[in-house]
Short mmCIF file of C-alpha atoms and ligand atoms in Angstrom, two decimals:
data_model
loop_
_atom_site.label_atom_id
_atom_site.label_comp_id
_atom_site.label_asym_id
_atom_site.label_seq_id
_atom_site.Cartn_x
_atom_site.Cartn_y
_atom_site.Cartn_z
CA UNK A 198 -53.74 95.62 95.16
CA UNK A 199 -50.67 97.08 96.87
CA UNK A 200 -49.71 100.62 95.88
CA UNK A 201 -45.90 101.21 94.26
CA UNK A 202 -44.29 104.49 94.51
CA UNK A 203 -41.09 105.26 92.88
CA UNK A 204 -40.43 108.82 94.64
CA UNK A 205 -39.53 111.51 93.06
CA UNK A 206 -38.39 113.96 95.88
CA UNK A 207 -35.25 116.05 94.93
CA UNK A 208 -33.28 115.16 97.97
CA UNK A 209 -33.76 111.88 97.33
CA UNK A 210 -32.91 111.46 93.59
CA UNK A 211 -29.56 114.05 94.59
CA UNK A 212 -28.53 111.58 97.29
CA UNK A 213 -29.30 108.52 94.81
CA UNK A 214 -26.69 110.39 92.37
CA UNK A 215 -23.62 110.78 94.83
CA UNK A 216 -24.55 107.04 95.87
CA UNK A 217 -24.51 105.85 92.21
CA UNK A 218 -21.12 107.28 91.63
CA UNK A 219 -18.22 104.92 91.64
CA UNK A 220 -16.23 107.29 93.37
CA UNK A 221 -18.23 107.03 96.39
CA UNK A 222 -16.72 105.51 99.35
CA UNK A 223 -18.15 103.04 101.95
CA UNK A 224 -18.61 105.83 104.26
CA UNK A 225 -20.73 108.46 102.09
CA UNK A 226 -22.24 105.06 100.72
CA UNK A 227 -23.13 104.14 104.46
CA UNK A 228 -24.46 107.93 105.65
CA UNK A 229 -26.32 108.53 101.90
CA UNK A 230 -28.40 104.81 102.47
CA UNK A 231 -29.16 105.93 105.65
CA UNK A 232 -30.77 109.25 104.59
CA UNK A 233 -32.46 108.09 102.08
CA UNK A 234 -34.07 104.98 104.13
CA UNK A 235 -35.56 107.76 106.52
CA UNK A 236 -36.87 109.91 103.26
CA UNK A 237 -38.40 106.77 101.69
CA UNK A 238 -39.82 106.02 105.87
CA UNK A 239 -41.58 109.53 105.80
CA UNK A 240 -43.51 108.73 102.73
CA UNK A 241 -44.16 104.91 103.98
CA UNK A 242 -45.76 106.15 107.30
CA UNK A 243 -48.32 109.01 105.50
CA UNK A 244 -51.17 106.40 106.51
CA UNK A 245 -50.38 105.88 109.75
CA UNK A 246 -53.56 105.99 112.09
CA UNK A 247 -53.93 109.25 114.31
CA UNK A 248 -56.12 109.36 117.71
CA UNK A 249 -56.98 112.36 119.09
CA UNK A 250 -55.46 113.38 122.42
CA UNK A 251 -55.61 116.55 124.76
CA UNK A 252 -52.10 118.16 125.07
CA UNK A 253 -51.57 120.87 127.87
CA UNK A 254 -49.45 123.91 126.14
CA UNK A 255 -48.68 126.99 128.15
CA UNK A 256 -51.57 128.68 127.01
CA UNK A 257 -54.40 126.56 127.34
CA UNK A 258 -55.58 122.73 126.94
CA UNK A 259 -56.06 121.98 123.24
CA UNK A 260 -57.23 118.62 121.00
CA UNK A 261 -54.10 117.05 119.42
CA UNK A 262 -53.00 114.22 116.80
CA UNK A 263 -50.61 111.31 118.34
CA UNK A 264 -50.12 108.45 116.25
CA UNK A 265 -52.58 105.89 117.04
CA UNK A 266 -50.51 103.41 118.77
CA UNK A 267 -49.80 101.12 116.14
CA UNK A 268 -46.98 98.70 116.21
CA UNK A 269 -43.93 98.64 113.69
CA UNK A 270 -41.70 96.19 112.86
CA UNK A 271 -38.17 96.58 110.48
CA UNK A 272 -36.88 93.80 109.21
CA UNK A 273 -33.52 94.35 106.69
CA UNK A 274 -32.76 91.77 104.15
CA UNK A 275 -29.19 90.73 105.11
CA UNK A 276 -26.75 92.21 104.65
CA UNK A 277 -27.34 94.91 102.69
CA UNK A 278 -30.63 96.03 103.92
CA UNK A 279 -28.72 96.38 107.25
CA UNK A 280 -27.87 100.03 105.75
CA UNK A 281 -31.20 100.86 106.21
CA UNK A 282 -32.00 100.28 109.39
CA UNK A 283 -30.32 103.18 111.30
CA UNK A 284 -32.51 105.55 108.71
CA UNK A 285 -35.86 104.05 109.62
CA UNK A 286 -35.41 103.91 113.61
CA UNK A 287 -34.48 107.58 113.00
CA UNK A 288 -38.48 108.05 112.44
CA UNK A 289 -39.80 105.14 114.46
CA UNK A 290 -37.60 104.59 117.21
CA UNK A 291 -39.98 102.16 118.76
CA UNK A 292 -40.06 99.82 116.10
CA UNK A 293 -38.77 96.01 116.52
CA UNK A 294 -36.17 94.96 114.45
CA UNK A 295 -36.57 91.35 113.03
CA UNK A 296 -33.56 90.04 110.45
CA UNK A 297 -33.57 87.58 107.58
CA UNK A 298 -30.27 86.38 106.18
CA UNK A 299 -30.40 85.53 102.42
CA UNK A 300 -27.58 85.54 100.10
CA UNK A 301 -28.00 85.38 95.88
CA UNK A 302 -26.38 82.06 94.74
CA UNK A 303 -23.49 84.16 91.75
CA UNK A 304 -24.75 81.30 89.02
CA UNK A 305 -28.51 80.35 89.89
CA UNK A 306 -29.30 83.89 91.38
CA UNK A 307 -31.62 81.93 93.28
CA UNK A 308 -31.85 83.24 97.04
CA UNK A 309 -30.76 81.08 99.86
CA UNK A 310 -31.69 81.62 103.44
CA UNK A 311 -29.22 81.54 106.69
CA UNK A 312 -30.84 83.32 109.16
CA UNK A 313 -34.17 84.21 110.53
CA UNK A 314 -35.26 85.78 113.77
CA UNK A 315 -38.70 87.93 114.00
CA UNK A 316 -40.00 89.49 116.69
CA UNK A 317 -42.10 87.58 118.86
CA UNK A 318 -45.31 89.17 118.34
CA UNK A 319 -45.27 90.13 114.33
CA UNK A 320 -48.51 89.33 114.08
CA UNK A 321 -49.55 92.70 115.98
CA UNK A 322 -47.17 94.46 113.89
CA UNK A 323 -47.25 96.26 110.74
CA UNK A 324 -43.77 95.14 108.59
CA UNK A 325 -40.97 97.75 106.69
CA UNK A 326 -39.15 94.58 104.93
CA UNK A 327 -36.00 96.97 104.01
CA UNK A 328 -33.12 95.89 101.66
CA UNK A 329 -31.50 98.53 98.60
CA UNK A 330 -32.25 96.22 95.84
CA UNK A 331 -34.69 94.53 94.03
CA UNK A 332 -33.16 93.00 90.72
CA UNK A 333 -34.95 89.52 90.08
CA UNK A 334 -36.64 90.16 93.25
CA UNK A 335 -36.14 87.10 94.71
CA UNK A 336 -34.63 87.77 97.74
CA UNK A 337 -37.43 90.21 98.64
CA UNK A 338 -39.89 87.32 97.28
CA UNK A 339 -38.45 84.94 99.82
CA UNK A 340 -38.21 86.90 102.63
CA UNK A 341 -42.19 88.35 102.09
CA UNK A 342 -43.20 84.72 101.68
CA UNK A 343 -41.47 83.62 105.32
CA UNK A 344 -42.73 86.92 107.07
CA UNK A 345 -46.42 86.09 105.78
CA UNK A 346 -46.08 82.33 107.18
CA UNK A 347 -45.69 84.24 110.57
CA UNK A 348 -48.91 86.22 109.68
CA UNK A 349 -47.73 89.92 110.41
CA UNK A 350 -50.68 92.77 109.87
CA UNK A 351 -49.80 94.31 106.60
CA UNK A 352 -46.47 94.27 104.77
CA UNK A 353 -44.44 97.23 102.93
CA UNK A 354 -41.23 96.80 101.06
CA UNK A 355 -38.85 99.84 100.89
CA UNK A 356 -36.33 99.69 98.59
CA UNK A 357 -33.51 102.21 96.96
CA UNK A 358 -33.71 100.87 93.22
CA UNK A 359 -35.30 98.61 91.75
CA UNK A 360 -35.17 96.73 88.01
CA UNK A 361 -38.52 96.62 86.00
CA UNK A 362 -37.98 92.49 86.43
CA UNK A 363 -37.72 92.17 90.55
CA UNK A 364 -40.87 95.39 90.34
CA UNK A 365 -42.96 93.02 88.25
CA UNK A 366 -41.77 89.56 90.29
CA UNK A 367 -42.67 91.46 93.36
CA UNK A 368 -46.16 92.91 92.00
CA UNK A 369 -47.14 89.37 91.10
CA UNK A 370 -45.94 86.81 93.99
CA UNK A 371 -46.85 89.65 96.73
CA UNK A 372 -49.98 91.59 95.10
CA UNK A 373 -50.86 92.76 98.97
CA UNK A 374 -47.65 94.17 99.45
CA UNK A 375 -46.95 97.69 99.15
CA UNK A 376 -43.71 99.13 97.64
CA UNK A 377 -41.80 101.78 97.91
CA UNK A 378 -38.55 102.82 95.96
CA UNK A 379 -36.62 106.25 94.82
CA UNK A 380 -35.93 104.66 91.35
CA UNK A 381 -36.70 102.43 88.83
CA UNK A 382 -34.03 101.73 86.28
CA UNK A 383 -33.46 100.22 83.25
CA UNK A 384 -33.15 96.62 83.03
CA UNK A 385 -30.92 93.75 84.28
CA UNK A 386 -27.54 92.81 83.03
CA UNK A 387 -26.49 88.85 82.67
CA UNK A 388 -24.96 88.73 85.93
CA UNK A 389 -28.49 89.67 87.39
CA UNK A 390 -26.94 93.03 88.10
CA UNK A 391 -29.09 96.58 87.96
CA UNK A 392 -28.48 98.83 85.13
CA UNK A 393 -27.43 101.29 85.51
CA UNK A 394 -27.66 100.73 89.32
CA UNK A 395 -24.77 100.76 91.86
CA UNK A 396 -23.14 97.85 91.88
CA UNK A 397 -23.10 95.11 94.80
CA UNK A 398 -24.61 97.32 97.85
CA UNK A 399 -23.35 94.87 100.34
CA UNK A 400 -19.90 95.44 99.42
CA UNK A 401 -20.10 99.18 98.61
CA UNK A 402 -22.00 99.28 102.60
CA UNK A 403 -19.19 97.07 104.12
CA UNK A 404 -16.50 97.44 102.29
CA UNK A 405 -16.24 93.98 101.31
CA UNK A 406 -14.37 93.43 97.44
C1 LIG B 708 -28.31 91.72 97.17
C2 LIG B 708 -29.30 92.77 97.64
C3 LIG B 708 -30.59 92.03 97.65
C4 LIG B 708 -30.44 91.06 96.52
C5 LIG B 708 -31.24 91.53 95.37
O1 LIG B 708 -27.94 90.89 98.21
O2 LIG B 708 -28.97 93.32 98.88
O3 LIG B 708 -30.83 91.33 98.87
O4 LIG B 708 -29.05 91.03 96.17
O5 LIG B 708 -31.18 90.64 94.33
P1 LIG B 708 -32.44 89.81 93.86
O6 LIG B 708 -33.57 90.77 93.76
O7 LIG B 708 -32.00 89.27 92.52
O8 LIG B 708 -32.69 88.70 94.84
P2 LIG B 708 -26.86 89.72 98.06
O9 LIG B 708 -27.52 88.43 97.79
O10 LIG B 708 -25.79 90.18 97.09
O11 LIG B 708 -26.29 89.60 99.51
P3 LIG B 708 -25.52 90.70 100.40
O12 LIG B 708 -26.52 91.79 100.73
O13 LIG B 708 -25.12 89.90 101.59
O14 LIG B 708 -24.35 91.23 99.62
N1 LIG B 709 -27.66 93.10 94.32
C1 LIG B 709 -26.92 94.23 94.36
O1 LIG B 709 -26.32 94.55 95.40
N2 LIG B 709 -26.83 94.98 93.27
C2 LIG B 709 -27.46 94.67 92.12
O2 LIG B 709 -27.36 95.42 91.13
C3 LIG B 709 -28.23 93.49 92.09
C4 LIG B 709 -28.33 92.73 93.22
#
């Protein structure tokens, strides 16, 4: 069973707050996603494997941690997960970027894919499948299921906030998967919209309504 951790940290929930507001523009919106991508990336890499390695300092040879050369990939849910991307590479530069396109249909609120390109060689690599929301969770349901036909090593979602519907969706199609958020709210409205959420984070990101 995958862990899920809705964090807690102040910085995060304070940054959550200004990016709630209404009166929030695209650019705070932008810089605040960001931020709290790379919080949410600190606690998503605690189990990262360590080797041991002998570092030279200016006083004498010592034993030493390095991360264990383990391969990362990111892949944002388009668009909005997009917003997250900058935030994660801030921690793991080295990390491939894959992207998968998939927009909500407004009446179905079924997802429907549009683009797909993964790195080459996901199957060495450990994936952050990043994207804001989670509200029926079937975007992040899709996307899991056509990252897993490419038979990555382990899979983590990383999302902002979540509804207790897409949490429990995700939990059950993707039991494996391991999920990380800084909030779970309410509930749904009937426009498959997060209470009290933030709106549409595509649009708030790019400025698009
Ligand atoms: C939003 C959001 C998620 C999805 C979540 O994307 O970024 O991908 O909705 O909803 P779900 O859990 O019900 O699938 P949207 O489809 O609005 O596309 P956009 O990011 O291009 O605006
Ligand atoms: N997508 C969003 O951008 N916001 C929501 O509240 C639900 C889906």
């Amino acid at each position: 069973m995958g862990k899920i951790l809705v964090m807690d940290h102040p910085l995060i929930q304070h940054k959550l707050s200004i990016l709630r507001d209404v009166a929030t523009g695209s650019k705070e919106f932008r810089t605040l996603i960001s931020e709290i991508a790379t919080l949410i990336c600190y606690e998503a890499t605690r189990d990262l494997p360590l080797a041991e390695i002998d570092v030279q300092t200016p006083i004498c040879t010592t034993k030493a941690k390095a991360i264990a050369g383990k391969k990362l990939a990111v892949v944002p849910i388009l668009r909005a997960g997009l917003g997250m991307v900058d935030g994660m590479l801030a921690l793991v530069p080295s990390a491939r970027v894959g992207h998968i396109g998939l927009d909500r249909d407004p009446d179905t609120l079924m997802p429907v894919e549009y683009y797909c390109k993964l790195p080459a060689d996901i199957e060495e690599r450990e994936v952050f499948v990043v994207d804001p929301m989670l509200a029926t969770g079937g975007s992040a349901i899709d996307a899991i299921a056509q990252i897993k036909k490419r038979g990555p090593k382990h899979i983590k979602f990383l999302g902002i906030i979540a509804a207790p519907e897409g949490l429990n969706a995700l939990k059950e199609a993707h039991p494996d998967v391991d999920i990380y958020l800084a909030a779970l709210d309410e509930k749904l409205n009937d426009h498959g919209y997060i209470v009290p959420g933030l709106g549409d984070a595509g649009d708030r990101i790019f400025g698009t309504k």
